[in-house]
Coordinates of C-alpha atoms and ligand atoms in Angstrom, one line a residue:
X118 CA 88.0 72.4 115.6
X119 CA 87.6 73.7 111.9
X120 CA 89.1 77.3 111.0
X121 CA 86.6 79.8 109.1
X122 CA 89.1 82.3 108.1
X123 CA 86.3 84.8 107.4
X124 CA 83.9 83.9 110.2
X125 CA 84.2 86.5 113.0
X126 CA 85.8 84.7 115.5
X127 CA 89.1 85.1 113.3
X128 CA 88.1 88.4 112.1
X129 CA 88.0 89.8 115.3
X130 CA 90.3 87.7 117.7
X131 CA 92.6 85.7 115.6
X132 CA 94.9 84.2 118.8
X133 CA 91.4 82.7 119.8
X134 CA 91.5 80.0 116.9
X135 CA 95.4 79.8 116.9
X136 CA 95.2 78.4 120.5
X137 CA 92.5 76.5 119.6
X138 CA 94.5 75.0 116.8
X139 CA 97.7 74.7 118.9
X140 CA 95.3 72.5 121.4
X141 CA 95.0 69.7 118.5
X142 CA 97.3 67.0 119.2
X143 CA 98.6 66.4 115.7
X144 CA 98.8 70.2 115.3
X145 CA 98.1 69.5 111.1
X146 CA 95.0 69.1 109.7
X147 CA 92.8 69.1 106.7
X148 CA 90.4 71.9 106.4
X149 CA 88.4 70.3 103.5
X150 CA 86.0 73.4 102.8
X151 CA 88.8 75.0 102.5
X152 CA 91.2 73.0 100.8
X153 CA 94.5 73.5 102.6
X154 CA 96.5 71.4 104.9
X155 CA 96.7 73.6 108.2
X156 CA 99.8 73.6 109.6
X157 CA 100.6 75.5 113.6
X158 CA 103.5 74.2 114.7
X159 CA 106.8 76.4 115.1
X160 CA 109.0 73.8 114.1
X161 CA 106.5 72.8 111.1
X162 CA 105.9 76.1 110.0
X163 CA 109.6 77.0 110.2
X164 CA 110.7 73.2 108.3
X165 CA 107.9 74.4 105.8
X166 CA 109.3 77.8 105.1
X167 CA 113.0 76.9 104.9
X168 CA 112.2 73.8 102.7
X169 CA 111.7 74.6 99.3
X170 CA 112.4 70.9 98.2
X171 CA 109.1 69.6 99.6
X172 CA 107.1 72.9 100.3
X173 CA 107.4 74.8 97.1
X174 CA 106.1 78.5 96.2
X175 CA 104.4 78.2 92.7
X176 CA 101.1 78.8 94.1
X177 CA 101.6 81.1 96.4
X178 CA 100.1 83.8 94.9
X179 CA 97.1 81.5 93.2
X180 CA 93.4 82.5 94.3
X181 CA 93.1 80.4 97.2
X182 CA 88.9 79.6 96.1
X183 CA 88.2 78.4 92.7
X184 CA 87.8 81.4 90.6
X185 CA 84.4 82.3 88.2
X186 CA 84.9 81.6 85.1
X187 CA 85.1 85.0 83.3
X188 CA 87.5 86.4 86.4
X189 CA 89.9 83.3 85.6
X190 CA 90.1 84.2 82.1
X191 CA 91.5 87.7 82.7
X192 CA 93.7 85.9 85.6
X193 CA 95.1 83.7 82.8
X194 CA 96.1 86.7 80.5
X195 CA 98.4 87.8 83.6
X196 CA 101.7 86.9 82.0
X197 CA 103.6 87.4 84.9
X198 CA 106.8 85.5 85.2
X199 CA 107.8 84.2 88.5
X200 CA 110.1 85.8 90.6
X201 CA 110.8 85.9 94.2
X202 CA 107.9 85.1 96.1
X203 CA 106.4 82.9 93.7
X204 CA 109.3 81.0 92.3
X205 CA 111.2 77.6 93.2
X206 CA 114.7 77.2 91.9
X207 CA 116.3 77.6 89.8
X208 CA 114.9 81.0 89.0
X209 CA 114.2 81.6 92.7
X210 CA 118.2 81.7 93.7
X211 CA 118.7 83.5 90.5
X212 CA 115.9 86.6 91.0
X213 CA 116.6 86.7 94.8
X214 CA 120.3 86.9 94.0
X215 CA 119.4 90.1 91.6
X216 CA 116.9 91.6 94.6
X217 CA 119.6 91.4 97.1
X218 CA 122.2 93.0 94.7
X219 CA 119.6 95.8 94.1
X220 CA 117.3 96.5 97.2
X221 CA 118.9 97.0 100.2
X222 CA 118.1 94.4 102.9
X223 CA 120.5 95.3 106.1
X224 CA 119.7 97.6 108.7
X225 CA 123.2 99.6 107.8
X226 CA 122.0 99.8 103.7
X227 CA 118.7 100.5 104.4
X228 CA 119.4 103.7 107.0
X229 CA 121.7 104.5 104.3
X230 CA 119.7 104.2 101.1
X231 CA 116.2 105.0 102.3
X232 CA 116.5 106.4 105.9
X233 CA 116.0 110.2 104.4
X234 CA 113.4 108.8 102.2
X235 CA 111.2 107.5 105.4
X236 CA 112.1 110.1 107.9
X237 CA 110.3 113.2 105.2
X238 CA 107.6 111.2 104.4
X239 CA 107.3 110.2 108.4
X240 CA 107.6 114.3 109.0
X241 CA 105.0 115.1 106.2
X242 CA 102.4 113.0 107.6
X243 CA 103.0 113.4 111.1
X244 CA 102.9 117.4 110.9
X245 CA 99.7 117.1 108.9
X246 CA 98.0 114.8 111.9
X247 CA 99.9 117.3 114.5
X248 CA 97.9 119.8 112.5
X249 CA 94.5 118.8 113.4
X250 CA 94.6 118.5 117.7
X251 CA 91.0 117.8 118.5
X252 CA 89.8 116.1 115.8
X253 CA 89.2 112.7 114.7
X254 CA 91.0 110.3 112.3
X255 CA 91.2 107.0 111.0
X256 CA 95.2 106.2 111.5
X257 CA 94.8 103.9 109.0
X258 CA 93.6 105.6 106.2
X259 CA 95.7 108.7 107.4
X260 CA 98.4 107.5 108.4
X261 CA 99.2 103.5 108.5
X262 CA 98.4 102.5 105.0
X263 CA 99.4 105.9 103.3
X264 CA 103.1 106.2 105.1
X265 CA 104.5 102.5 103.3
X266 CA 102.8 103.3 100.0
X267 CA 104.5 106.8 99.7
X268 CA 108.1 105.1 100.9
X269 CA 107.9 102.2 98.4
X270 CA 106.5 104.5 95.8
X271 CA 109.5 106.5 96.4
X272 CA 112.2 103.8 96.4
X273 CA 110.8 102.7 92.8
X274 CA 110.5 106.3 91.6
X275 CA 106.8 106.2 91.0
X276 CA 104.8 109.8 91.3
X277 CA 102.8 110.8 94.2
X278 CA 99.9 111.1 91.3
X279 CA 99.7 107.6 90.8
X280 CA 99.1 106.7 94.6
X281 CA 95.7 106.1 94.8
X282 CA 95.7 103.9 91.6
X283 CA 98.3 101.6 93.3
X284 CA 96.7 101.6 96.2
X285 CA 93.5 100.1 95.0
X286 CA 95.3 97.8 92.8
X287 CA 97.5 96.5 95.2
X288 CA 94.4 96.3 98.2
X289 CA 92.4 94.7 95.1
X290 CA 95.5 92.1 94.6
X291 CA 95.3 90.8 98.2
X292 CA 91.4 90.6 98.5
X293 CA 91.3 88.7 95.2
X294 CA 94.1 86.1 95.9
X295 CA 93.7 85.0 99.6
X296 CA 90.3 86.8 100.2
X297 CA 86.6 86.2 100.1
X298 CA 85.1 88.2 96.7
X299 CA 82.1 87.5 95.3
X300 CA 82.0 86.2 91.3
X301 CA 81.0 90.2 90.4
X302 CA 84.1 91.3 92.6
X303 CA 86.4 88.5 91.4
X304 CA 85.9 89.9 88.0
X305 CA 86.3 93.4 88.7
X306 CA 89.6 92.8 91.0
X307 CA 91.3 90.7 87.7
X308 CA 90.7 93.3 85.6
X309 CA 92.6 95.8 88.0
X310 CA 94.9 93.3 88.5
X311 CA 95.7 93.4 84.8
X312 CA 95.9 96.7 84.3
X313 CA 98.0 96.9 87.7
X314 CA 100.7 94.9 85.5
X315 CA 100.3 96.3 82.6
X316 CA 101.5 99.7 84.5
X317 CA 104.1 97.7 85.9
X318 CA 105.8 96.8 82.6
X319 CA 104.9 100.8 81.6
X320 CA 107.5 101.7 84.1
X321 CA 110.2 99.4 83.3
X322 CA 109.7 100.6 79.4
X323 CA 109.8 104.0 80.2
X324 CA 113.3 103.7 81.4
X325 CA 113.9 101.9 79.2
X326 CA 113.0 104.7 76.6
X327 CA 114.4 107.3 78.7
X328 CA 117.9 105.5 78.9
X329 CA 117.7 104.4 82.3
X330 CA 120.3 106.8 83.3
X331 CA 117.9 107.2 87.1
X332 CA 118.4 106.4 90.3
X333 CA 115.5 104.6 91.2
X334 CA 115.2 100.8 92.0
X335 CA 114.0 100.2 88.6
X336 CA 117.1 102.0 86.7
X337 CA 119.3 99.9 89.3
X338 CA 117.5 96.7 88.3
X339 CA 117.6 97.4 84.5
X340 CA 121.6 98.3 85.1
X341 CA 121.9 95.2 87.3
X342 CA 120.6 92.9 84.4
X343 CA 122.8 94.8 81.6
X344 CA 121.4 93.5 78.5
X345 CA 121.7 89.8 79.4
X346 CA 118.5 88.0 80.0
X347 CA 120.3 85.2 81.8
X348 CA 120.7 87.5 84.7
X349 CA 117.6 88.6 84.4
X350 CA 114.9 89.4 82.0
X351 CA 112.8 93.0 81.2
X352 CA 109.8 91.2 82.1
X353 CA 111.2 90.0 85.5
X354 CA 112.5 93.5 86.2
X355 CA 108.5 94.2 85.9
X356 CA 107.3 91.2 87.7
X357 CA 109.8 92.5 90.5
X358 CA 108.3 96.1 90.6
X359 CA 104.8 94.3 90.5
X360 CA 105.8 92.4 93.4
X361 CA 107.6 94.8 95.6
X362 CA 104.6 97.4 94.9
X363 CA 102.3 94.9 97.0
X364 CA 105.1 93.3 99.0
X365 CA 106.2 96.9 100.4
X366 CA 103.7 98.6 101.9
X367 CA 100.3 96.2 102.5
X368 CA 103.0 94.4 104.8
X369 CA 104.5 97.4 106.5
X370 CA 100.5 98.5 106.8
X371 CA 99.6 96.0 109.0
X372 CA 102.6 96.1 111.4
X373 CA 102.2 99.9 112.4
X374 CA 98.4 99.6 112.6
X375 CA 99.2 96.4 114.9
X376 CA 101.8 98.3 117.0
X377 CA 99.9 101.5 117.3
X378 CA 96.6 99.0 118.3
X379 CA 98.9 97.5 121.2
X380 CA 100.3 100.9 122.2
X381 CA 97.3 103.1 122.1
X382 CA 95.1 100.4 123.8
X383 CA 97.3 100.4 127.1
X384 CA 97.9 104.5 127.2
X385 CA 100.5 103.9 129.8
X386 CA 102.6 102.3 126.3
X387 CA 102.1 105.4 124.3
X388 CA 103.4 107.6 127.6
X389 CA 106.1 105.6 127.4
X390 CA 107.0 105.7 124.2
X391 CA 106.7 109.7 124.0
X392 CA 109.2 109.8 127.1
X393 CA 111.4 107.3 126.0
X394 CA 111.6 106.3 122.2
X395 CA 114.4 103.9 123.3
X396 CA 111.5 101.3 123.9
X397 CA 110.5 101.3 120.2
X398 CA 112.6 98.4 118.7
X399 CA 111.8 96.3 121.2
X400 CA 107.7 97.6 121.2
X401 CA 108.2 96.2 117.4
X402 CA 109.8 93.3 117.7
X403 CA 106.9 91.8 120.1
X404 CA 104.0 93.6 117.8
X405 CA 105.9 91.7 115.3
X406 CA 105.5 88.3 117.3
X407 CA 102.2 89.1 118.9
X408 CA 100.2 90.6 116.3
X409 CA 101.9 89.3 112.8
X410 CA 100.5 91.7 109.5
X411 CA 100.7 88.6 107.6
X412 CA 99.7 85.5 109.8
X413 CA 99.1 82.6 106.9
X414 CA 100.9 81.8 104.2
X415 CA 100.7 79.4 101.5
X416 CA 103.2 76.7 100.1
X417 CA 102.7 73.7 97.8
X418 CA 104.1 70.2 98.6
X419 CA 106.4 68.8 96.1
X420 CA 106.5 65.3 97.3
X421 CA 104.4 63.3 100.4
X422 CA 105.9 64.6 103.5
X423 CA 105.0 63.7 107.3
X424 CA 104.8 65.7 109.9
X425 CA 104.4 64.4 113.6
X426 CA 101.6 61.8 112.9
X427 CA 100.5 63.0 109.5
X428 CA 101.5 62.6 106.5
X429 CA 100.1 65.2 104.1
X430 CA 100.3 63.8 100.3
X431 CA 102.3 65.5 97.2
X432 CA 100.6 68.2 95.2
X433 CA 98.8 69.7 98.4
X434 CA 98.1 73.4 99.2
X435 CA 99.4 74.0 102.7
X436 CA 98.7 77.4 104.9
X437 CA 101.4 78.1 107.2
X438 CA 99.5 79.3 110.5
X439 CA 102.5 82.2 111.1
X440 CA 100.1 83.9 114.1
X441 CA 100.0 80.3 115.8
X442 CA 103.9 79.3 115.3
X443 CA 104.2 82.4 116.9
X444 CA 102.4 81.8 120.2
X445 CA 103.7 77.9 120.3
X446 CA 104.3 77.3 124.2
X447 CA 107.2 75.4 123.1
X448 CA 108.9 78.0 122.2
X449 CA 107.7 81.4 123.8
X450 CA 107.3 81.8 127.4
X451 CA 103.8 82.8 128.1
X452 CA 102.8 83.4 124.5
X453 CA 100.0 85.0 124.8
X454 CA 101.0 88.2 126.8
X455 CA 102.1 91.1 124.5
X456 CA 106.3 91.7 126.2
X457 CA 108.3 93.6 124.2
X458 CA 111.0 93.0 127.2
X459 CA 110.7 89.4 126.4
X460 CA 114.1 87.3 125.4
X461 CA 112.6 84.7 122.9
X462 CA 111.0 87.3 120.0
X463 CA 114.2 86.6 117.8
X464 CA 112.1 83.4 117.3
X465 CA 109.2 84.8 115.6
X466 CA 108.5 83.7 112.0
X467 CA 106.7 87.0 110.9
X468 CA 109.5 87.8 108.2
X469 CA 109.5 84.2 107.2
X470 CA 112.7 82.3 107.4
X471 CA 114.7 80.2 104.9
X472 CA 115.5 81.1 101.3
X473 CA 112.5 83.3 100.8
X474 CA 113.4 85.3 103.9
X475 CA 111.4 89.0 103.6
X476 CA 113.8 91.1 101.7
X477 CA 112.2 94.4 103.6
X478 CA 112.2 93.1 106.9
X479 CA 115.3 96.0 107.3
X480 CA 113.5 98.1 106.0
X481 CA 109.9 97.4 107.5
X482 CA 111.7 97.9 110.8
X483 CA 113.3 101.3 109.8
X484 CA 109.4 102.6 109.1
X485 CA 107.9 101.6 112.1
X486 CA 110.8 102.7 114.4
X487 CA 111.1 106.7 112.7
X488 CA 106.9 106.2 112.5
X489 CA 105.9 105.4 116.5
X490 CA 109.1 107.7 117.8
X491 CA 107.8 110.5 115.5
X492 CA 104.4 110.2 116.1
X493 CA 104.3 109.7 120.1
X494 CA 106.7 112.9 120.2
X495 CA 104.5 115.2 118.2
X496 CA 101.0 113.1 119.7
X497 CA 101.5 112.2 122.4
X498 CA 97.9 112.5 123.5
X499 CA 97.0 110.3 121.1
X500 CA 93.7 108.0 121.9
X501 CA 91.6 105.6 120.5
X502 CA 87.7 106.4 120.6
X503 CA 86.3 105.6 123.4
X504 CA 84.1 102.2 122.4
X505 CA 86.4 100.9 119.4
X506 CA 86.0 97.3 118.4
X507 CA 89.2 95.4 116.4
X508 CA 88.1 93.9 113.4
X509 CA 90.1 92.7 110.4
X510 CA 89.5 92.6 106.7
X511 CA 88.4 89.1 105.6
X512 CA 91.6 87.4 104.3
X513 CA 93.4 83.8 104.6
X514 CA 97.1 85.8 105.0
X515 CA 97.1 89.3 105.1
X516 CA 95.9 90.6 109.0
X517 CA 94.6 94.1 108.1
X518 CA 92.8 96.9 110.4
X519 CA 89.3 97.9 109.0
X520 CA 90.4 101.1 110.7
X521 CA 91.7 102.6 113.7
X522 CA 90.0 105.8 114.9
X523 CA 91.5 107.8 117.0
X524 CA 91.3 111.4 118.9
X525 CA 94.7 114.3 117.6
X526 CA 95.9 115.5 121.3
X527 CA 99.2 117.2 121.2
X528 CA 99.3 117.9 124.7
X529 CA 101.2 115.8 127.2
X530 CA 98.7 113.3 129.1
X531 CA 99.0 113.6 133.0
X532 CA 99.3 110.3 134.6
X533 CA 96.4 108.1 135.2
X534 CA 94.2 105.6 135.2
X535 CA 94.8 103.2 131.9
X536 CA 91.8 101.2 130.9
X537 CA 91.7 100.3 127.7
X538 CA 88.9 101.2 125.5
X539 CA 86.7 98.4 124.8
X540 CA 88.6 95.7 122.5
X541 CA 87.3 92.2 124.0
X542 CA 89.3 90.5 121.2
X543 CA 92.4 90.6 123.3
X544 CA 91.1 90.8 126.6
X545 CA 93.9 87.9 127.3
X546 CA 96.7 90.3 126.5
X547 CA 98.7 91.8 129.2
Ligands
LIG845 C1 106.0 94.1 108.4 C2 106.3 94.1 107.2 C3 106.6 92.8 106.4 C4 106.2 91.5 106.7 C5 105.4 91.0 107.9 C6 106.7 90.7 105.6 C7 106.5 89.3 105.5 C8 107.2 88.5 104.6 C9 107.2 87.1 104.6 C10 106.5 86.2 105.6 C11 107.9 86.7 103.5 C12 108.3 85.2 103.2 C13 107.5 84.7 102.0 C14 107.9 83.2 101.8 O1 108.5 82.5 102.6 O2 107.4 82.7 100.8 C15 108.3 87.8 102.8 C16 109.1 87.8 101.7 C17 109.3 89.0 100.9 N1 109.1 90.3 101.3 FE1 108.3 90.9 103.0 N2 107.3 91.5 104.7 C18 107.3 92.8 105.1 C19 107.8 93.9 104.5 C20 108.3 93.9 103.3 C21 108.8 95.1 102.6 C22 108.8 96.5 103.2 C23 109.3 94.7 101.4 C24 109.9 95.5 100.3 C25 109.8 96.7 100.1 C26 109.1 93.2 101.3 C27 109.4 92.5 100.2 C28 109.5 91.1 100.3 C29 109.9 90.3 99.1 C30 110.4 90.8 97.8 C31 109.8 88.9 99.6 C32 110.2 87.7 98.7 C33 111.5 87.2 99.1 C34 111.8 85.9 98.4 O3 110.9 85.2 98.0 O4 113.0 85.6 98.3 N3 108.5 92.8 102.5 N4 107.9 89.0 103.5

């Protein structure tokens, strides 16, 4: 068995390979064209995440191929210091400890901090999709990707005007660290990345400028810090901004293009779902499990550590298979059936788990919840095009829809028949 993240098998029908994977008896291996230790496990991939002693982060967002030259020298101008997702402690405790005090993180904080934020910008683009019965879209480009941007944008006070800049920045981010580019691309995706930071540090100065006297995330950071860079430092108030930019809405992305994939392929789901948006959390939950937006992800070990039969030596790049751990018969009952009225999704691994646990995961849950209700109320004859294929962007981490194109029907469907349109990636799903 050897993985090719970017062959199509995975780029079409990711569980294929993960139960291919979960077949190995050692369930670790060495993929030595790729570099990384493999690891499918639950209880590996959960020991790895909640272990920062022996699985550490530094690397985590380091190109996963070896770079061109010219590209790595723009990469190394990228003074970015580590914070969050790329740090190990002691900074890691002390940046998450700043993130937690500033970004709200519980389903109570979040309904009250950004609820009204999500629900207009849920409104807005669902009216202008209501707006257009009979046509065709691409929900991703209209609606999945745009909808976390604009929230995220929001939450860090950054202006509508600059969305389309972020967005390729941030889409330019993921392709060049755990992507596929080609030595041309890799240079041209630095270079963004560069100037993606340097706008990052522009908004922190700003309010700096300005007297931070907003109510924005980055007013409440620079407040949080006060003047003492032992709490936290200007530049880590930018790497944080940097982060969250990416971290926010890529992520969020890929879980409502997932969950409007399951829901829209079975149109019995989205009939459901119009009549009773009750279902939702649950629906979530399992597209969580089933279908994760980010189904690698990387650690470094600190020290030799063994797991099962192997032993996998210090200094090694590791990807945590997340999309396997969460179909690992050990722990999910018939794992690969999509059930949101199953009792083991609490054990899914798509926000992580440990230390590093996702920050947004309240908030991730908020958009998909206020997205699906108030899009299968005003659509609820939504459908994909007859003959659409699943395929994913080429990427060791980030599971992303090329695009989902679909038919605006505001009218109620009548009951009947529900065969899916043609999507043989998953004709094992239920
Ligand atoms: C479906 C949506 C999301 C998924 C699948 C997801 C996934 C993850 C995962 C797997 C981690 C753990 C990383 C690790 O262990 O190294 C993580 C961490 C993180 N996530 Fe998310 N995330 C999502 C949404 C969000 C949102 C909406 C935000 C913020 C606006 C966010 C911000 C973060 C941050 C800052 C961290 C780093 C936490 C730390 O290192 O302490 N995420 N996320």
């Amino acid at each position: 068995m050897r993985l090719n993240p970017f062959g199509r098998i995975y780029l079409t029908d990711p569980a294929a390979m993960w139960r291919r994977i979960l077949d190995d008896p050692d369930g670790v291996q060495h993929a030595e064209d790729l570099g990384l230790w493999l690891i499918s496990r639950h209880a590996h991939v959960r020991r790895a995440l909640s272990d920062p002693a022996t699985f550490g982060n530094s690397l985590t967002l380091a190109p996963v191929y070896e770079v061109c030259p010219e590209a790595l020298s723009v990469i190394m101008r990228l003074d970015v210091p580590p914070t969050t997702v790329a740090a190990d402690p002691p900074v890691h405790p002390r940046t998450r400890r700043a993130l937690r005090a500033t970004f709200a993180n519980t389903p109570d904080r979040v309904e009250a901090a950004y609820g009204a934020i999500v629900r207009r910008r849920v409104d807005q683009l669902v009216s202008r999709l209501a707006a257009r019965s009979g046509q065709r879209v691409d929900l991703v480009r209209e609606f999945t990707s745009e909808l976390p941007l604009l929230v995220v944008l929001d939450i860090l006070g950054v202006p509508d005007t600059d969305v389309d800049r972020i967005r390729i920045w941030a889409d330019g981010q993921i392709a060049l660290i755990w992507g596929q580019p080609d030595p041309v691309e890799q240079v041209r995706l630095a270079r963004g990345l560069l100037e993606f930071w340097h706008y990052c540090q522009d908004l922190v100065r700003q309010r700096l400028d300005s007297g931070r006297d907003g109510d924005d995330y980055i007013c409440r950071a620079l407040a949080y810090r006060d003047d003492d860079d032992e709490v936290l430092t200007v530049t880590e108030v930018a790497s944080i901004a940097f982060n969250l930019l990416v971290a926010g809405h890529e992520t969020t992305a890929g879980l409502l293009a997932h969950a409007l994939d399951q829901a829209l392929s079975q149109p019995h789901r989205w009939r459901e779902m119009a009549a009773d948006p009750r279902c939702v959390p649950a629906f979530v939950a399992e597209t969580l499990r089933f279908a994760p937006a980010i189904d690698g992800w990387l650690r470094v070990t600190q020290r030799d550590v063994t797991l099962g039969e192997v032993t996998i030596p210090a200094g090694a790049r590791c990807l945590l298979l997340i999309g396997a751990a969460n179909r690992d018969p050990s722990v999910f009952a018939h794992p690969d059936r999509f059930d949101p009225h199953r009792t083991d999704v609490a054990d899914q691994l798509s926000f992580g788990h440990g230390p590093h646990f996702c920050i947004g995961a309240a908030l991730a849950r908020l958009e998909a919840d206020v997205a699906l209700t108030g899009l299968a109320a005003a659509i609820p004859g939504l459908r994909l095009t007859p003959g659409y294929r699943r395929s994913f962007k080429p990427n060791v981490a980030f599971r992303a829809h090329h695009a989902l194109p679909a038919t605006i029907d505001v009218t109620t469907p009548v009951d009947g028949p529900t065969a899916p349109p043609a999507a043989p990636a998953e004709a094992h799903a239920a």
